PDB file of C-alpha atoms in Angstrom:
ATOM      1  CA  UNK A   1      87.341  65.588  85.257  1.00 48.00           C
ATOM      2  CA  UNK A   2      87.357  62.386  87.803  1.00 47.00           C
ATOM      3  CA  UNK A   3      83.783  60.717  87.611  1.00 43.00           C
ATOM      4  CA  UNK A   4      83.127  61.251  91.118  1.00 45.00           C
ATOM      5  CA  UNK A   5      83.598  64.725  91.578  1.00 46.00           C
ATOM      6  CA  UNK A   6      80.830  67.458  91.936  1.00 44.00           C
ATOM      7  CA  UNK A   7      83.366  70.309  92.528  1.00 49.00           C
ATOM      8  CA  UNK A   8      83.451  71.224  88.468  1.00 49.00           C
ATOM      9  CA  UNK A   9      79.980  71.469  88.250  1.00 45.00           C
ATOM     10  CA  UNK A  10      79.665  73.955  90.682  1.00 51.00           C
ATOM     11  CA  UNK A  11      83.072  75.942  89.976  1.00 57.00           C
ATOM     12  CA  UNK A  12      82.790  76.219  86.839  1.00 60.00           C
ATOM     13  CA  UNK A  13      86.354  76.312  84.389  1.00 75.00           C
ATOM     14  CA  UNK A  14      89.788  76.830  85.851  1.00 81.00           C
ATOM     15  CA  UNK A  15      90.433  80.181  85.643  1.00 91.00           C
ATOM     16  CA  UNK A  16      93.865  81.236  86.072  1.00 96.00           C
ATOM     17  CA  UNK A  17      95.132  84.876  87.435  1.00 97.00           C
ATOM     18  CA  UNK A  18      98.353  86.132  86.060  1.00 98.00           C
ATOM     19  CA  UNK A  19     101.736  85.822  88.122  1.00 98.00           C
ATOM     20  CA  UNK A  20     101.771  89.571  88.308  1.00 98.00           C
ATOM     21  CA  UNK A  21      98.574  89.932  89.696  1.00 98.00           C
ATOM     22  CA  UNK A  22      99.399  87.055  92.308  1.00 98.00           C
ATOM     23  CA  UNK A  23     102.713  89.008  93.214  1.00 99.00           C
ATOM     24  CA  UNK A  24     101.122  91.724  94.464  1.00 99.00           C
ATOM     25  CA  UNK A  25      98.082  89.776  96.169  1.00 98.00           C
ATOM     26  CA  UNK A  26     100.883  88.585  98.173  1.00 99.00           C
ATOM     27  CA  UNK A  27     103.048  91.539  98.506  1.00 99.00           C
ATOM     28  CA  UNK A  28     100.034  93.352 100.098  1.00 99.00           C
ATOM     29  CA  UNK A  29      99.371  90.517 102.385  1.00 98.00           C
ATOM     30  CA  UNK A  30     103.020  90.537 103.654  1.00 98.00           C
ATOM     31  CA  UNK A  31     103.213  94.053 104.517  1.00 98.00           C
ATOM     32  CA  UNK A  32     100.418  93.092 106.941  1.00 97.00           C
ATOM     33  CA  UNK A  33     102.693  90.466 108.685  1.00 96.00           C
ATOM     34  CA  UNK A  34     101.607  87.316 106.695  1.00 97.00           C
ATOM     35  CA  UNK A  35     104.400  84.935 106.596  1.00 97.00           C
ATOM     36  CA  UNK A  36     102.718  81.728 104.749  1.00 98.00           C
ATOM     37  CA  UNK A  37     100.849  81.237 102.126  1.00 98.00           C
ATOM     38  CA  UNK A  38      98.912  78.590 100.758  1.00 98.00           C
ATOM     39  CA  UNK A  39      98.199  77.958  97.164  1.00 98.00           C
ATOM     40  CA  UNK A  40      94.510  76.173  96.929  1.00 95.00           C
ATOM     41  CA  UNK A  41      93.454  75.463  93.487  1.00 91.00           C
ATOM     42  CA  UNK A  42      90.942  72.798  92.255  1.00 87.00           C
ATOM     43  CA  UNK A  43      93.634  71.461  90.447  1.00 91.00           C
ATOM     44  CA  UNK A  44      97.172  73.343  90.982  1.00 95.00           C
ATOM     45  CA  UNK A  45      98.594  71.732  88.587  1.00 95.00           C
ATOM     46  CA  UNK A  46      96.353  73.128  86.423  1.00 94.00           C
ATOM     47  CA  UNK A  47      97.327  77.010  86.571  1.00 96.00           C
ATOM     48  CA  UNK A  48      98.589  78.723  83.513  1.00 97.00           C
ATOM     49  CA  UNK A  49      97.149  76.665  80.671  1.00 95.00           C
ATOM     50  CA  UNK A  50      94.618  79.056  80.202  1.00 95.00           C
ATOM     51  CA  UNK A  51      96.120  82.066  80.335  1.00 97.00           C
ATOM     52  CA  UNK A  52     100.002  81.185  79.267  1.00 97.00           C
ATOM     53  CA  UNK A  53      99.437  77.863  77.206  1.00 96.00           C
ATOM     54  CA  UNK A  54     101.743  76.353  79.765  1.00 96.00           C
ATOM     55  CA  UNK A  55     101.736  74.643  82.914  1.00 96.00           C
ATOM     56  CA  UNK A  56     103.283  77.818  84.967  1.00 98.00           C
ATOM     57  CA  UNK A  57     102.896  76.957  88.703  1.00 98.00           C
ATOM     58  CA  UNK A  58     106.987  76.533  88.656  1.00 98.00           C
ATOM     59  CA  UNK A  59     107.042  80.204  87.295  1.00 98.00           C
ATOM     60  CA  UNK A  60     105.003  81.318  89.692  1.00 99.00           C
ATOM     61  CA  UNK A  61     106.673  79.595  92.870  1.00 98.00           C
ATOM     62  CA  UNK A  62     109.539  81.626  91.593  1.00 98.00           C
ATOM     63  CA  UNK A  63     108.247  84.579  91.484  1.00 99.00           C
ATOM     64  CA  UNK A  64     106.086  84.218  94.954  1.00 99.00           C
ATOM     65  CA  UNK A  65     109.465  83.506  96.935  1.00 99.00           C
ATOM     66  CA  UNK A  66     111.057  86.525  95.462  1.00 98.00           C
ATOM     67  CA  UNK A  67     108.227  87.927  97.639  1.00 99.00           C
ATOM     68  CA  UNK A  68     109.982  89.955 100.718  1.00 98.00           C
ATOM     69  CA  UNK A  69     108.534  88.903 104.395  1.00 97.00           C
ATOM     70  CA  UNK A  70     107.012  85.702 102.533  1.00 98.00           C
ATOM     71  CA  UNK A  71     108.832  82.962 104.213  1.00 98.00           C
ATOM     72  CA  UNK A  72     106.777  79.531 103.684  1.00 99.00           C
ATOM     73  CA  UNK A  73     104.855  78.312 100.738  1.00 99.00           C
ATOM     74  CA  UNK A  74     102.461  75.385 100.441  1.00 98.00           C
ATOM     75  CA  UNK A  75     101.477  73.702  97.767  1.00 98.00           C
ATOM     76  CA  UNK A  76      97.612  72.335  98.031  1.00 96.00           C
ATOM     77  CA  UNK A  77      95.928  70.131  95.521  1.00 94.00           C
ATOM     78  CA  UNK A  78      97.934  68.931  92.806  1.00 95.00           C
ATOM     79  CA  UNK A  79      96.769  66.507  90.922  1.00 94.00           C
ATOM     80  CA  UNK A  80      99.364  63.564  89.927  1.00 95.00           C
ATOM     81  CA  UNK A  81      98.530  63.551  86.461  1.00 91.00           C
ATOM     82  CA  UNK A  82     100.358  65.534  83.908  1.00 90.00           C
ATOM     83  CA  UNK A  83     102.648  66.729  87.321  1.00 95.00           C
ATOM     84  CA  UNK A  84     105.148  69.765  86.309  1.00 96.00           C
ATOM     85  CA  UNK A  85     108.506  68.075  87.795  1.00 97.00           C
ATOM     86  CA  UNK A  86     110.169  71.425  87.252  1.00 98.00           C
ATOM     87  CA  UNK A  87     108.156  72.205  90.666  1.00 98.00           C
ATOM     88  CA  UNK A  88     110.348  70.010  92.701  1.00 98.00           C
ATOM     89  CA  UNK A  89     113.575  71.640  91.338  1.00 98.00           C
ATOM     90  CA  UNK A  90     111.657  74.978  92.664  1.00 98.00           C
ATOM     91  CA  UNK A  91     111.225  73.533  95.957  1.00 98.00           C
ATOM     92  CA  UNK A  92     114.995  71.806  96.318  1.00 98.00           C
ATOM     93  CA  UNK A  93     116.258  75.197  95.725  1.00 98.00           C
ATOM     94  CA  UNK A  94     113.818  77.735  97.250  1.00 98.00           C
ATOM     95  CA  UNK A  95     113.929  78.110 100.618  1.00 98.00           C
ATOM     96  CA  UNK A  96     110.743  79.943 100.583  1.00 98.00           C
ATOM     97  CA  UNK A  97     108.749  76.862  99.299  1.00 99.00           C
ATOM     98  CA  UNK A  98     107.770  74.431 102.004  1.00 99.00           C
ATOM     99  CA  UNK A  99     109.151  71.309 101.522  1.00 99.00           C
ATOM    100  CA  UNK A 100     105.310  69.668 101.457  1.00 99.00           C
ATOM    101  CA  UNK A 101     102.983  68.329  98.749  1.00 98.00           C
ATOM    102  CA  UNK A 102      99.449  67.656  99.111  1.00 98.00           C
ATOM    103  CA  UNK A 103      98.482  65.786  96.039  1.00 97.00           C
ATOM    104  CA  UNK A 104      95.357  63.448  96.030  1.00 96.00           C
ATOM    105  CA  UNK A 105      96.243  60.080  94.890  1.00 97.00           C
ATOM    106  CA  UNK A 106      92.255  58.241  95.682  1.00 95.00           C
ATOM    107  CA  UNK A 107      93.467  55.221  94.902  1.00 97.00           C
ATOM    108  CA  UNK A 108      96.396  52.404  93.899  1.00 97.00           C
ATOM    109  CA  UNK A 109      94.676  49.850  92.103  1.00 97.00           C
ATOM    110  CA  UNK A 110      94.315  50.703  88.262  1.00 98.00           C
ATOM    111  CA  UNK A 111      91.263  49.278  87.715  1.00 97.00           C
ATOM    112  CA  UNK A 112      89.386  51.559  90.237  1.00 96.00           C
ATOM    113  CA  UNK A 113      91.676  54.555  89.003  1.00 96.00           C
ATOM    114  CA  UNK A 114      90.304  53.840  85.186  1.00 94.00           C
ATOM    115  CA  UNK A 115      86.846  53.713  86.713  1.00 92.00           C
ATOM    116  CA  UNK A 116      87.484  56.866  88.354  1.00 90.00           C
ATOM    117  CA  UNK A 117      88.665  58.441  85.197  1.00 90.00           C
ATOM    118  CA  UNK A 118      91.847  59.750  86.893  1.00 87.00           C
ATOM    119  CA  UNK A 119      94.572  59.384  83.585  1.00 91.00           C
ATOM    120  CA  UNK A 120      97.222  57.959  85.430  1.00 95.00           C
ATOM    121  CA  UNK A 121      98.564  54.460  86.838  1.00 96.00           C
ATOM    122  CA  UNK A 122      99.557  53.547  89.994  1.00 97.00           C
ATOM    123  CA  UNK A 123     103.316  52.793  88.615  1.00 98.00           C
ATOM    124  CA  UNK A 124     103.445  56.318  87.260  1.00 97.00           C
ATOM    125  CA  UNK A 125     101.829  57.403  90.347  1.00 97.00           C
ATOM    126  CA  UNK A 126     105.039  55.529  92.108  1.00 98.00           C
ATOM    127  CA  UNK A 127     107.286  56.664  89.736  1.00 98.00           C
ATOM    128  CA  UNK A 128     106.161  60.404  90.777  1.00 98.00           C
ATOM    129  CA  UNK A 129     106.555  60.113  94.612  1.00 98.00           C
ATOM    130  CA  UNK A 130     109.807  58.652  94.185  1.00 98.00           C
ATOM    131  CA  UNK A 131     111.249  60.941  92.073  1.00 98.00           C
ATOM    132  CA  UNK A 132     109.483  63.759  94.383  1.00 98.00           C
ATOM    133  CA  UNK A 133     111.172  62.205  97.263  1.00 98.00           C
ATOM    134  CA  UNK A 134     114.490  61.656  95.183  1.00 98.00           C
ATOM    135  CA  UNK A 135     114.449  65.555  94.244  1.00 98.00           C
ATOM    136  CA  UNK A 136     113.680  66.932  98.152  1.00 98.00           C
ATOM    137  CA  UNK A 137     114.645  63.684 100.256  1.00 97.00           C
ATOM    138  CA  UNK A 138     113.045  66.127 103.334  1.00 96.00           C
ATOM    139  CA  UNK A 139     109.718  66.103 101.489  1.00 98.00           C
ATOM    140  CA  UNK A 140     106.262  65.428 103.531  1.00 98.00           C
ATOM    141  CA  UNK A 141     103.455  64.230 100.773  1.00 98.00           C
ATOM    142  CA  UNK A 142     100.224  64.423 102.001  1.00 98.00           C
ATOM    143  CA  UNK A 143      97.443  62.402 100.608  1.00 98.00           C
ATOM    144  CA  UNK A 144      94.061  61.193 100.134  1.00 97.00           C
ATOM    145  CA  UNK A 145      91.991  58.285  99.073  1.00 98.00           C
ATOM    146  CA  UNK A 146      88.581  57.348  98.547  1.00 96.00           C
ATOM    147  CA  UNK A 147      87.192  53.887  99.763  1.00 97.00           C
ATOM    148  CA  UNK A 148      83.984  52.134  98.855  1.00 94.00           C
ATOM    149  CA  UNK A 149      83.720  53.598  95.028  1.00 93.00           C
ATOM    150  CA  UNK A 150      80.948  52.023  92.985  1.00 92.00           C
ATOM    151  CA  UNK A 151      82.749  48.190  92.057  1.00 91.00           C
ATOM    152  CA  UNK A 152      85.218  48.689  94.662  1.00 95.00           C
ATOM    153  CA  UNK A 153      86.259  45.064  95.698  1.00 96.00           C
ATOM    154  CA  UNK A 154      88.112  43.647  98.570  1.00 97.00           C
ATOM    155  CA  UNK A 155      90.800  42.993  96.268  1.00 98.00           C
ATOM    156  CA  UNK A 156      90.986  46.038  94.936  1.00 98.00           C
ATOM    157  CA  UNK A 157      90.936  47.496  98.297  1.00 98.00           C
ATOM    158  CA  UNK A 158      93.918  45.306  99.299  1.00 98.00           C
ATOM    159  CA  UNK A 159      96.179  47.274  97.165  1.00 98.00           C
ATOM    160  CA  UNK A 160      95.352  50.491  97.954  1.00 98.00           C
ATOM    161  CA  UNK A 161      96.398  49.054 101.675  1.00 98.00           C
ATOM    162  CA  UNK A 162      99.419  47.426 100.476  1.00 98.00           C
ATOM    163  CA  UNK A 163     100.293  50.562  98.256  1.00 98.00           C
ATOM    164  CA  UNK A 164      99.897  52.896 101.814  1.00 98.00           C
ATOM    165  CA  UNK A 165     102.147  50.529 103.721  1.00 98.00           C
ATOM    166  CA  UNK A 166     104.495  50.294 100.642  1.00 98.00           C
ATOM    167  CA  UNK A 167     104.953  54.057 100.289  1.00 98.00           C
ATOM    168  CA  UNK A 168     104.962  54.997 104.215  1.00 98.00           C
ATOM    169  CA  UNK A 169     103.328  58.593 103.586  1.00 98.00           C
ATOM    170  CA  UNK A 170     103.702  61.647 105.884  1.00 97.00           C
ATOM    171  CA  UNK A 171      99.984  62.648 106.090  1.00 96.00           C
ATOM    172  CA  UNK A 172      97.021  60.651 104.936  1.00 97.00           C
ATOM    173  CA  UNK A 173      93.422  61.335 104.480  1.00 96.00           C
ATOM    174  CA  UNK A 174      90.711  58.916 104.121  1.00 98.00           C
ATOM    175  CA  UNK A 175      87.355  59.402 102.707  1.00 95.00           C
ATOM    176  CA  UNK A 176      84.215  57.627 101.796  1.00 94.00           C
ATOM    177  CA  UNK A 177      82.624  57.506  98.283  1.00 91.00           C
ATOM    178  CA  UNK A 178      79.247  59.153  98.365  1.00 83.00           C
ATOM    179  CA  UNK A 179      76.770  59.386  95.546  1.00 72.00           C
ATOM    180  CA  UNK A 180      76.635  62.842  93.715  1.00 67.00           C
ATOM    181  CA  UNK A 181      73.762  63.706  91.084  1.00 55.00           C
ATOM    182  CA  UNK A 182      75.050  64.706  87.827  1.00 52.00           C
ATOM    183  CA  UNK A 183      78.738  63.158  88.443  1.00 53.00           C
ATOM    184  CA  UNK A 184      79.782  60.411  85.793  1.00 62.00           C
ATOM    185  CA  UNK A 185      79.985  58.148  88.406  1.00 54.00           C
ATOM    186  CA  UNK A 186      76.151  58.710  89.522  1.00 53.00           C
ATOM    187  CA  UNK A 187      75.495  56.149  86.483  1.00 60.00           C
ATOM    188  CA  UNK A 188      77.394  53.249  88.074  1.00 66.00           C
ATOM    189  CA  UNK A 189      75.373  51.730  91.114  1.00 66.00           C
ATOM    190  CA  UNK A 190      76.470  52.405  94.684  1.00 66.00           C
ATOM    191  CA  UNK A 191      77.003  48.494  95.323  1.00 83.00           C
ATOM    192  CA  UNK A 192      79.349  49.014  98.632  1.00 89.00           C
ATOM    193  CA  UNK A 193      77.613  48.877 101.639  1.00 94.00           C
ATOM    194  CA  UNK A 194      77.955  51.929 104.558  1.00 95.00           C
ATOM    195  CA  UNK A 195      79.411  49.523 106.990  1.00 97.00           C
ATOM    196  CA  UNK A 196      81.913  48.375 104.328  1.00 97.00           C
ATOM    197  CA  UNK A 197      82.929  51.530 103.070  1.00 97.00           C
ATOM    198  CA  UNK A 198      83.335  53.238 107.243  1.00 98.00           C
ATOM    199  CA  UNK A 199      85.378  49.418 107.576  1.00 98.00           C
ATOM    200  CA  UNK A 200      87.961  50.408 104.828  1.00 98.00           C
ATOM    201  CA  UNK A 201      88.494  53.779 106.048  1.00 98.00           C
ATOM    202  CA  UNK A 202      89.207  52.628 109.407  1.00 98.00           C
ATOM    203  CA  UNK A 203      91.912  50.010 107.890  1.00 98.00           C
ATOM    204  CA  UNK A 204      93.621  52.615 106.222  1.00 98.00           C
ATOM    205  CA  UNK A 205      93.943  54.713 108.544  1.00 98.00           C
ATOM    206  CA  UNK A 206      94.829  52.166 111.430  1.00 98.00           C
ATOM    207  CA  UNK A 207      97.875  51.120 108.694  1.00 98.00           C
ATOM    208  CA  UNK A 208      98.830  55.172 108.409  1.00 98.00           C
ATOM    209  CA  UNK A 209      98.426  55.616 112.140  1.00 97.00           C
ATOM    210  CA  UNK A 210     101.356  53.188 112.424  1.00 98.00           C
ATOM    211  CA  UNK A 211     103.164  54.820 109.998  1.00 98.00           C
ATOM    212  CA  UNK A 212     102.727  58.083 111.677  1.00 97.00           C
ATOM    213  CA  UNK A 213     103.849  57.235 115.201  1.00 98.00           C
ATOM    214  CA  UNK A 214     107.053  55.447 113.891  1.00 97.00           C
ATOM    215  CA  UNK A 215     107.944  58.680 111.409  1.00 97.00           C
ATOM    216  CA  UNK A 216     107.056  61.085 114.790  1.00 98.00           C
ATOM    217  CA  UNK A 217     109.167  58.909 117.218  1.00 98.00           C
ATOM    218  CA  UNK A 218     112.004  58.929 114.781  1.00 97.00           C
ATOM    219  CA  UNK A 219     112.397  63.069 115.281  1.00 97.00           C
ATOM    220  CA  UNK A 220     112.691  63.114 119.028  1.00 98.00           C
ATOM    221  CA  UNK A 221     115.806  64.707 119.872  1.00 98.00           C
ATOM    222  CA  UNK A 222     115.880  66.737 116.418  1.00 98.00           C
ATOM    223  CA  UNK A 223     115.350  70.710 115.814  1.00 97.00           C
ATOM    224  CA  UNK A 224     112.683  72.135 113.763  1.00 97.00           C
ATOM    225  CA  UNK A 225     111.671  75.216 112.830  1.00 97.00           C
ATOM    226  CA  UNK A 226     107.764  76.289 113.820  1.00 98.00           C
ATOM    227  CA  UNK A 227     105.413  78.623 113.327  1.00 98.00           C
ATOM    228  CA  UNK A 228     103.135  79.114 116.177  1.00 97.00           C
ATOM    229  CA  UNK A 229      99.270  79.453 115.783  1.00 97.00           C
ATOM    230  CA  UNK A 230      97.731  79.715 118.463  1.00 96.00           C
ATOM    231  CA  UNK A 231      97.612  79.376 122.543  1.00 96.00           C
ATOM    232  CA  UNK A 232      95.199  76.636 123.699  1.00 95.00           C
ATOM    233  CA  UNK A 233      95.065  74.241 127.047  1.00 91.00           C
ATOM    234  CA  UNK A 234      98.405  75.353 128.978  1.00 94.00           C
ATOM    235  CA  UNK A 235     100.660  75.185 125.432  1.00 97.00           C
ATOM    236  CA  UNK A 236     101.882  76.961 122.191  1.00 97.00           C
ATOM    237  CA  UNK A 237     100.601  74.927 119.160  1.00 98.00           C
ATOM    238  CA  UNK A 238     102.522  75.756 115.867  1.00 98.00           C
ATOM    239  CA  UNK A 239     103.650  73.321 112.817  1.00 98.00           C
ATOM    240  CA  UNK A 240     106.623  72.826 111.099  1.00 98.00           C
ATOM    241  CA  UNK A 241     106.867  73.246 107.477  1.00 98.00           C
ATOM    242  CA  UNK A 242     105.706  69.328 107.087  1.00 98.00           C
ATOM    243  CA  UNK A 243     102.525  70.225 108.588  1.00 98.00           C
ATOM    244  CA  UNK A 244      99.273  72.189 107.603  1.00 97.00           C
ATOM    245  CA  UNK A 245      96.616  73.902 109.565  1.00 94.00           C
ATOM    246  CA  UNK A 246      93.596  71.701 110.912  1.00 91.00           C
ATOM    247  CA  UNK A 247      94.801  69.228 109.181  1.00 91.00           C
ATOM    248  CA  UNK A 248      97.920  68.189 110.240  1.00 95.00           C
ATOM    249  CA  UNK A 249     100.806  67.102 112.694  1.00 96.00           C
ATOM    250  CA  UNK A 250     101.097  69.759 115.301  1.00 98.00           C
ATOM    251  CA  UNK A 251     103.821  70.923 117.870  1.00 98.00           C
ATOM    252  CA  UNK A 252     103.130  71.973 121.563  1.00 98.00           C
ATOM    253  CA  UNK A 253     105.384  73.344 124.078  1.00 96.00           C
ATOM    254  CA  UNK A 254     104.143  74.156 127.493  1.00 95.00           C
ATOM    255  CA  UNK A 255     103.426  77.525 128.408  1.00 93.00           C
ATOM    256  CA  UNK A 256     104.678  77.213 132.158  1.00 90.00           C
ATOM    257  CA  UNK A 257     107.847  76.776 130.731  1.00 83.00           C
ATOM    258  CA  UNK A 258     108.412  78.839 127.388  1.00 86.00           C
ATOM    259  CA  UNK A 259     106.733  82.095 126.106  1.00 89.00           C
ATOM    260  CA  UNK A 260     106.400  82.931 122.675  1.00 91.00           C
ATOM    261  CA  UNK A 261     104.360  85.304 120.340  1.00 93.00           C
ATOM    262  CA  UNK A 262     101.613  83.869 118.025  1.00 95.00           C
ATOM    263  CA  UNK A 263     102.485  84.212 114.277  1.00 95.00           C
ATOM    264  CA  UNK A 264     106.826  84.005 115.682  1.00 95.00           C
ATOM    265  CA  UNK A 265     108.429  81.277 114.232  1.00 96.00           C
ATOM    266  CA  UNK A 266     111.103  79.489 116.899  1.00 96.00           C
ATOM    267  CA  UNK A 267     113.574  76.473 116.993  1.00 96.00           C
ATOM    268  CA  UNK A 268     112.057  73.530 118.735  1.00 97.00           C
ATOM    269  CA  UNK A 269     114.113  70.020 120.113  1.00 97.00           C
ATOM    270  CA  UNK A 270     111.395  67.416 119.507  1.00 98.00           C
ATOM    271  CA  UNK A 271     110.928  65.784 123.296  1.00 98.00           C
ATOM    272  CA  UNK A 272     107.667  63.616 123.115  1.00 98.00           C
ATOM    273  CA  UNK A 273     105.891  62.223 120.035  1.00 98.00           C
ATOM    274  CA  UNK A 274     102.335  60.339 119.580  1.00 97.00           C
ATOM    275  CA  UNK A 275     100.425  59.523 115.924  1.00 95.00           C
ATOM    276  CA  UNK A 276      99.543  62.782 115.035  1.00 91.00           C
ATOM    277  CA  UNK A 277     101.324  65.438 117.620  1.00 96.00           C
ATOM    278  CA  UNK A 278     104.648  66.339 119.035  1.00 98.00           C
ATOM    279  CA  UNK A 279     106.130  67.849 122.039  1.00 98.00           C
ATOM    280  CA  UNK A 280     109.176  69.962 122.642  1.00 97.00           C
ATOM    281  CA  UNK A 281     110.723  72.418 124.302  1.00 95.00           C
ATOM    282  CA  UNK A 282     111.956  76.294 122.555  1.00 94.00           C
ATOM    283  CA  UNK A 283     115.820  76.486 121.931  1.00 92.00           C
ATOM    284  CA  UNK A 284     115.514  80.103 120.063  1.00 78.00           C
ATOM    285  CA  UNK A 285     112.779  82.282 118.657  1.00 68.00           C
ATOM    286  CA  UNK A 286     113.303  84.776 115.427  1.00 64.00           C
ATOM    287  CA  UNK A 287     110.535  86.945 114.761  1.00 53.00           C
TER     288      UNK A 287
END
């Protein structure tokens, strides 16, 4: 358990459900026209240890894909530590799987990570993303760190920002450290001021919003696949398989100009590109 988190205290143990049992969760929600799902865990990684002695999620992203009407699968929260590699084979070969990671990293410099109790390094944590990114080369790793933990110094701030520039990641979250009773963490004093702590988030995220506009720019003129969402403000707002919901890049095309059905996936030519959204124009729908 990380010393700042309050999330096992009120969840109580992982509890894992059996592949079967997930099968047909998602079999049923397929015959009503679901297309994605999302696997949410407190710690993804996690599943099957209880129940199988095992780290299973690559099992079970086997099994899910073999799911008919199923067509995208996201992985959510996976913690870096103890990582099943298997799961990038899974996701090289499936085309089911999304090729997308969201896998907390909180921070890059080892001393905070040791105060945070998170049982990694940041050169294993390196050694990870690059192998991720060696195994699916078309891989978007999302991510999130936490500024202004109890010691944090400007130091050890600097290479968290160095680490973010270093590793030029698809999606990054920032958040700021706040107190919780009965974490391990709550024993260590609070010694970074507001201002600091809303300061460092802004610097990451002014380094990732960099990152983001040059990694959007670069796929004008390419074709992606989306699924739409929604119809908002004169446009069709979907994602791509990089991206998702609320949190993420999105992709609008104008509804003067194109008509499509919400929940359709459809080929899009990237036209226009900012930080966090992009623009295009429909070259083919599939249902």
């Amino acid at each position: 358990t990380c010393s700042f988190c309050a999330i096992p205290l009120m969840r109580g143990k992982h509890v894992s459900q059996p592949i079967e049992a997930l099968v047909e969760q998602a079999k049923s929600l397929a015959r009503r026209g679901v297309k994605e799902l999302m696997l949410i865990a407190q710690e993804l990684t996690y599943y099957g240890l209880d129940i199988y002695k095992k780290r299973a999620l690559p099992e079970l992203l086997d099994a899910l894909a073999d799911v008919e009407g199923i067509e995208w699968i996201r992985l959510h929260y996976a913690y870096p530590s103890k990582f099943p590699r298997e799961v990038f084979e899974v996701m090289a070969r499936r085309k089911e799987l999304c090729n997308y990671l969201d896998i907390p990293l909180q921070h890059a410099s080892n001393t905070v990570l040791e105060r945070m109790r998170r049982q990694i390094t940041v050169e294993e944590t390196r050694d990870l993303i690059e192998y991720a990114r060696q195994q699916v080369p078309d891989i978007a790793i999302r991510t999130t760190f936490l500024v202004g933990f109890p010691g944090e110094t400007e130091e050890e701030f600097q290479e968290l920002c160095d680490f973010v520039e270093d590793m030029q990641f698809e999606r990054v979250g920032v958040f700021q450290y706040s107190h919780e009773e009965a974490t391990l963490a709550y024993d260590l004093e609070d010694d970074v001021p507001a201002e600091v702590k809303a300061d460092r988030a802004n610097r990451i995220m002014e380094i990732q919003q960099a990152i983001s506009l040059e990694r959007n720019e670069s796929k004008i003129g390419e074709t992606v696949r989306v699924l739409f969402d929604r119809k908002e403000g004169g446009y069709f707002i979907g994602r791509s398989e990089h991206d998702s919901p609320e949190v993420d890049n999105e992709i609008l095309v104008s509804a003067q100009d194109f008509y499509v059905r919400i929940g359709d996936f459809a080929e899009v030519e990237i036209t226009e590109a900012t930080e966090y959204d992009l623009y295009g124009r429909l070259t083919d729908v599939s249902k």
